Coordinates of C-alpha atoms in Angstrom, one line a residue:
M1 CA -13.9 7.2 -10.5
A2 CA -11.4 3.6 -9.7
R3 CA -9.1 2.8 -12.3
I4 CA -9.0 -0.9 -13.4
V5 CA -7.3 -3.4 -15.6
L6 CA -9.1 -6.4 -16.3
V7 CA -6.7 -9.9 -17.6
D8 CA -8.5 -12.9 -18.6
D9 CA -8.0 -15.7 -21.9
H10 CA -11.1 -16.4 -22.0
P11 CA -12.5 -13.8 -25.2
V12 CA -16.7 -14.3 -24.0
F13 CA -16.1 -14.0 -20.5
R14 CA -13.6 -10.9 -21.0
Q15 CA -16.5 -9.2 -22.8
G16 CA -18.8 -10.0 -20.2
L17 CA -16.6 -8.2 -17.6
E18 CA -15.9 -5.4 -19.2
S19 CA -19.4 -4.5 -19.8
L20 CA -19.9 -5.4 -16.2
I21 CA -17.2 -2.4 -15.4
D22 CA -18.8 -0.3 -18.0
L23 CA -22.2 -0.2 -17.0
S24 CA -21.9 0.2 -13.3
G25 CA -20.8 3.9 -13.8
E26 CA -18.9 4.1 -11.0
H27 CA -15.0 2.2 -12.7
E28 CA -12.9 3.0 -15.6
L29 CA -11.9 0.0 -17.7
V30 CA -8.6 1.3 -18.9
A31 CA -7.1 -1.9 -20.3
S32 CA -8.3 -5.4 -20.8
L33 CA -5.0 -8.1 -21.7
E34 CA -5.8 -11.6 -22.7
D35 CA -2.7 -12.5 -20.8
K36 CA -0.1 -10.6 -18.1
D37 CA 3.2 -10.5 -20.4
T38 CA 2.7 -6.2 -20.7
L39 CA 0.9 -6.4 -17.0
S40 CA 2.7 -4.4 -15.2
H41 CA 3.8 -2.4 -18.0
T42 CA 0.1 -1.4 -18.3
I43 CA -0.6 -0.8 -14.5
E44 CA 2.0 1.9 -15.0
T45 CA 1.0 3.7 -17.4
T46 CA -2.7 3.2 -16.3
K47 CA -2.3 4.2 -13.2
A48 CA -4.8 1.2 -12.3
D49 CA -6.0 0.8 -9.0
L50 CA -6.9 -2.6 -9.4
V51 CA -6.4 -5.5 -11.2
V52 CA -8.9 -8.1 -12.1
L53 CA -6.5 -11.3 -12.7
D54 CA -7.9 -14.5 -13.8
L55 CA -5.7 -16.7 -12.3
S56 CA -5.2 -19.8 -14.9
L57 CA -4.0 -18.4 -17.9
K58 CA -3.1 -20.0 -21.1
S59 CA 0.8 -18.9 -19.8
G60 CA 0.5 -20.3 -16.7
M61 CA -1.2 -19.9 -13.1
S62 CA -0.6 -16.3 -11.9
F63 CA 0.4 -16.8 -8.3
D64 CA 4.2 -15.3 -8.7
E65 CA 2.3 -12.3 -10.9
I66 CA 0.4 -11.7 -8.0
A67 CA 2.9 -11.1 -6.0
R68 CA 5.4 -9.6 -7.9
L69 CA 2.5 -7.1 -8.8
K70 CA 2.1 -6.2 -4.8
R71 CA 5.9 -5.7 -5.1
S72 CA 6.3 -3.1 -7.5
H73 CA 2.2 -1.4 -7.0
P74 CA 2.1 -2.0 -3.5
A75 CA -1.3 0.5 -3.3
L76 CA -2.4 -1.9 -6.1
L77 CA -5.2 -3.9 -5.4
V78 CA -5.9 -7.3 -7.0
L79 CA -9.1 -9.6 -7.7
V80 CA -8.7 -13.1 -8.5
L81 CA -11.2 -14.7 -10.7
S82 CA -11.0 -18.1 -10.8
M83 CA -12.6 -21.7 -11.8
H84 CA -11.3 -23.5 -8.8
D85 CA -13.0 -23.2 -5.5
E86 CA -10.1 -25.7 -3.8
P87 CA -8.8 -24.5 -0.1
E88 CA -5.5 -24.5 -1.5
F89 CA -5.5 -22.3 -4.3
I90 CA -7.2 -19.4 -2.4
T91 CA -5.1 -20.0 0.5
R92 CA -1.8 -19.7 -1.9
A93 CA -3.7 -16.8 -3.3
L94 CA -4.2 -14.8 -1.0
E95 CA -0.3 -15.3 0.6
S96 CA 0.5 -14.3 -2.3
G97 CA -1.2 -10.8 -2.0
A98 CA -4.6 -10.7 -3.5
D99 CA -7.2 -9.0 -2.1
G100 CA -10.4 -10.7 -3.5
Y101 CA -11.3 -14.6 -4.6
A102 CA -14.2 -14.7 -6.8
L103 CA -14.7 -17.8 -8.6
K104 CA -15.9 -17.5 -12.2
Q105 CA -18.7 -19.3 -11.6
D106 CA -20.4 -17.0 -9.6
A107 CA -23.7 -15.0 -11.1
F108 CA -22.6 -11.3 -12.7
E109 CA -23.4 -9.1 -9.5
D110 CA -21.7 -10.9 -7.6
L111 CA -18.8 -10.0 -9.4
D112 CA -19.1 -6.6 -8.7
F113 CA -20.0 -7.0 -5.5
A114 CA -16.4 -8.0 -5.3
I115 CA -14.5 -5.0 -7.3
R116 CA -16.9 -3.3 -5.2
S117 CA -15.6 -4.7 -1.5
V118 CA -12.2 -4.9 -2.8
L119 CA -12.0 -1.3 -4.2
R120 CA -13.2 0.0 0.0
G121 CA -10.8 -2.4 0.8
G122 CA -12.4 -5.1 2.4
R123 CA -10.7 -8.6 1.5
F124 CA -13.1 -10.4 -0.5
V125 CA -13.9 -14.1 -0.6
S126 CA -16.6 -15.9 -3.0
P127 CA -19.7 -16.6 -0.6
T128 CA -19.5 -19.9 -2.5
I129 CA -17.1 -20.2 -1.0
L130 CA -18.0 -19.1 2.3
A131 CA -20.9 -21.0 2.7
Y132 CA -19.9 -24.5 1.3
Q133 CA -17.1 -24.3 4.2
E134 CA -19.6 -23.4 6.4
V135 CA -21.2 -27.0 5.7
H136 CA -18.6 -29.3 5.5
A137 CA -16.9 -27.8 9.2
A138 CA -20.0 -28.4 10.8
A139 CA -19.9 -31.8 13.0
P140 CA -21.0 -34.7 11.2
S141 CA -24.6 -35.4 11.8
D142 CA -26.7 -34.9 9.1
T143 CA -29.2 -32.6 11.0
D144 CA -26.3 -30.0 12.3
V145 CA -27.1 -26.8 11.3
P146 CA -24.0 -24.4 11.4
D147 CA -24.7 -21.2 13.4
R148 CA -25.2 -19.1 10.3
Q149 CA -27.2 -20.8 8.4
R150 CA -29.8 -21.3 11.8
E151 CA -29.9 -17.4 11.6
I152 CA -30.9 -17.1 8.4
L153 CA -33.5 -20.2 8.8
V154 CA -35.3 -18.0 11.8
C155 CA -35.3 -15.0 9.4
L156 CA -36.9 -16.6 6.6
E157 CA -39.4 -18.1 9.6
R158 CA -40.4 -14.7 10.2
G159 CA -40.9 -14.3 6.4
L160 CA -38.0 -11.8 6.0
S161 CA -36.7 -11.7 2.6
N162 CA -32.9 -11.9 1.5
K163 CA -32.8 -7.5 1.2
Q164 CA -33.6 -7.9 4.8
I165 CA -32.1 -11.0 6.2
A166 CA -28.6 -9.4 5.2
S167 CA -29.5 -5.8 6.5
E168 CA -30.6 -7.6 10.3
L169 CA -27.6 -10.1 10.1
G170 CA -25.0 -7.8 8.8
I171 CA -23.9 -9.4 5.6
A172 CA -23.7 -9.1 2.4
L173 CA -27.2 -10.6 -0.4
P174 CA -24.6 -12.2 -2.5
T175 CA -23.5 -14.3 0.8
V176 CA -27.5 -15.0 1.8
K177 CA -28.1 -15.9 -1.5
N178 CA -25.5 -18.6 -1.4
H179 CA -25.9 -19.6 1.9
L180 CA -30.0 -20.2 0.7
T181 CA -28.7 -21.7 -2.3
V182 CA -26.8 -24.6 -0.1
L183 CA -29.8 -25.1 2.5
F184 CA -31.7 -25.7 -0.7
K185 CA -29.6 -28.8 -1.5
K186 CA -29.2 -30.1 1.9
Y187 CA -33.0 -30.6 2.7
Q188 CA -33.6 -31.3 -0.3
V189 CA -35.7 -28.4 -1.8
Q190 CA -36.3 -26.5 -4.9
N191 CA -37.4 -23.0 -3.1
R192 CA -37.5 -20.7 -0.3
T193 CA -41.3 -21.9 0.6
M194 CA -40.8 -25.1 0.9
L195 CA -37.7 -24.7 3.0
A196 CA -39.9 -22.5 5.4
R197 CA -41.8 -25.1 5.4
K198 CA -39.1 -27.5 7.0
I199 CA -37.9 -25.4 9.2
P200 CA -39.5 -26.2 12.6
E201 CA -38.6 -29.8 12.1
I202 CA -34.7 -28.2 11.3
L203 CA -34.2 -26.2 14.1
R204 CA -36.1 -28.6 16.8
N205 CA -32.6 -30.7 15.8

């Protein structure tokens, strides 16, 4: 069972994450801190496998702390939690040694997926960020559809559920949901049914 240390200075959010970790049944929350002052000592005494670390603590940003932790505890995994979705924050956190970058505004099921992904040895970046970047990396035309979203639209047109789309495309369920959210906004629709009606026109462009 993976041993997790949580560091977040927002009591309500921290309590929610504590419950999420406890309810998973697959991880053990060995410490919950509101700042990073005693973090290194806590990691040593608890033999933690993963630190879930708030990027913006009252004592300052956590970039340097991530680098220090990785130097002192090379096997330690670090999942960053942040309100910042700007590329410079994500890049700096990952370059500092973070194994994952999740947004606080993500659904709790996405945060649970982030924890599992990092513990399995993968590098996690919030699907919300990935979906947003994919849209804005596309060609200038408003009618252009990035390849991944085109694949999702084709699956949706075939009547596949979100879970079936994730399985067929080999991506995470939260990633599918976030791509759909972006598509809803782009095409000004409220749900899958309304989007499905527009798919033939979208795919013709």
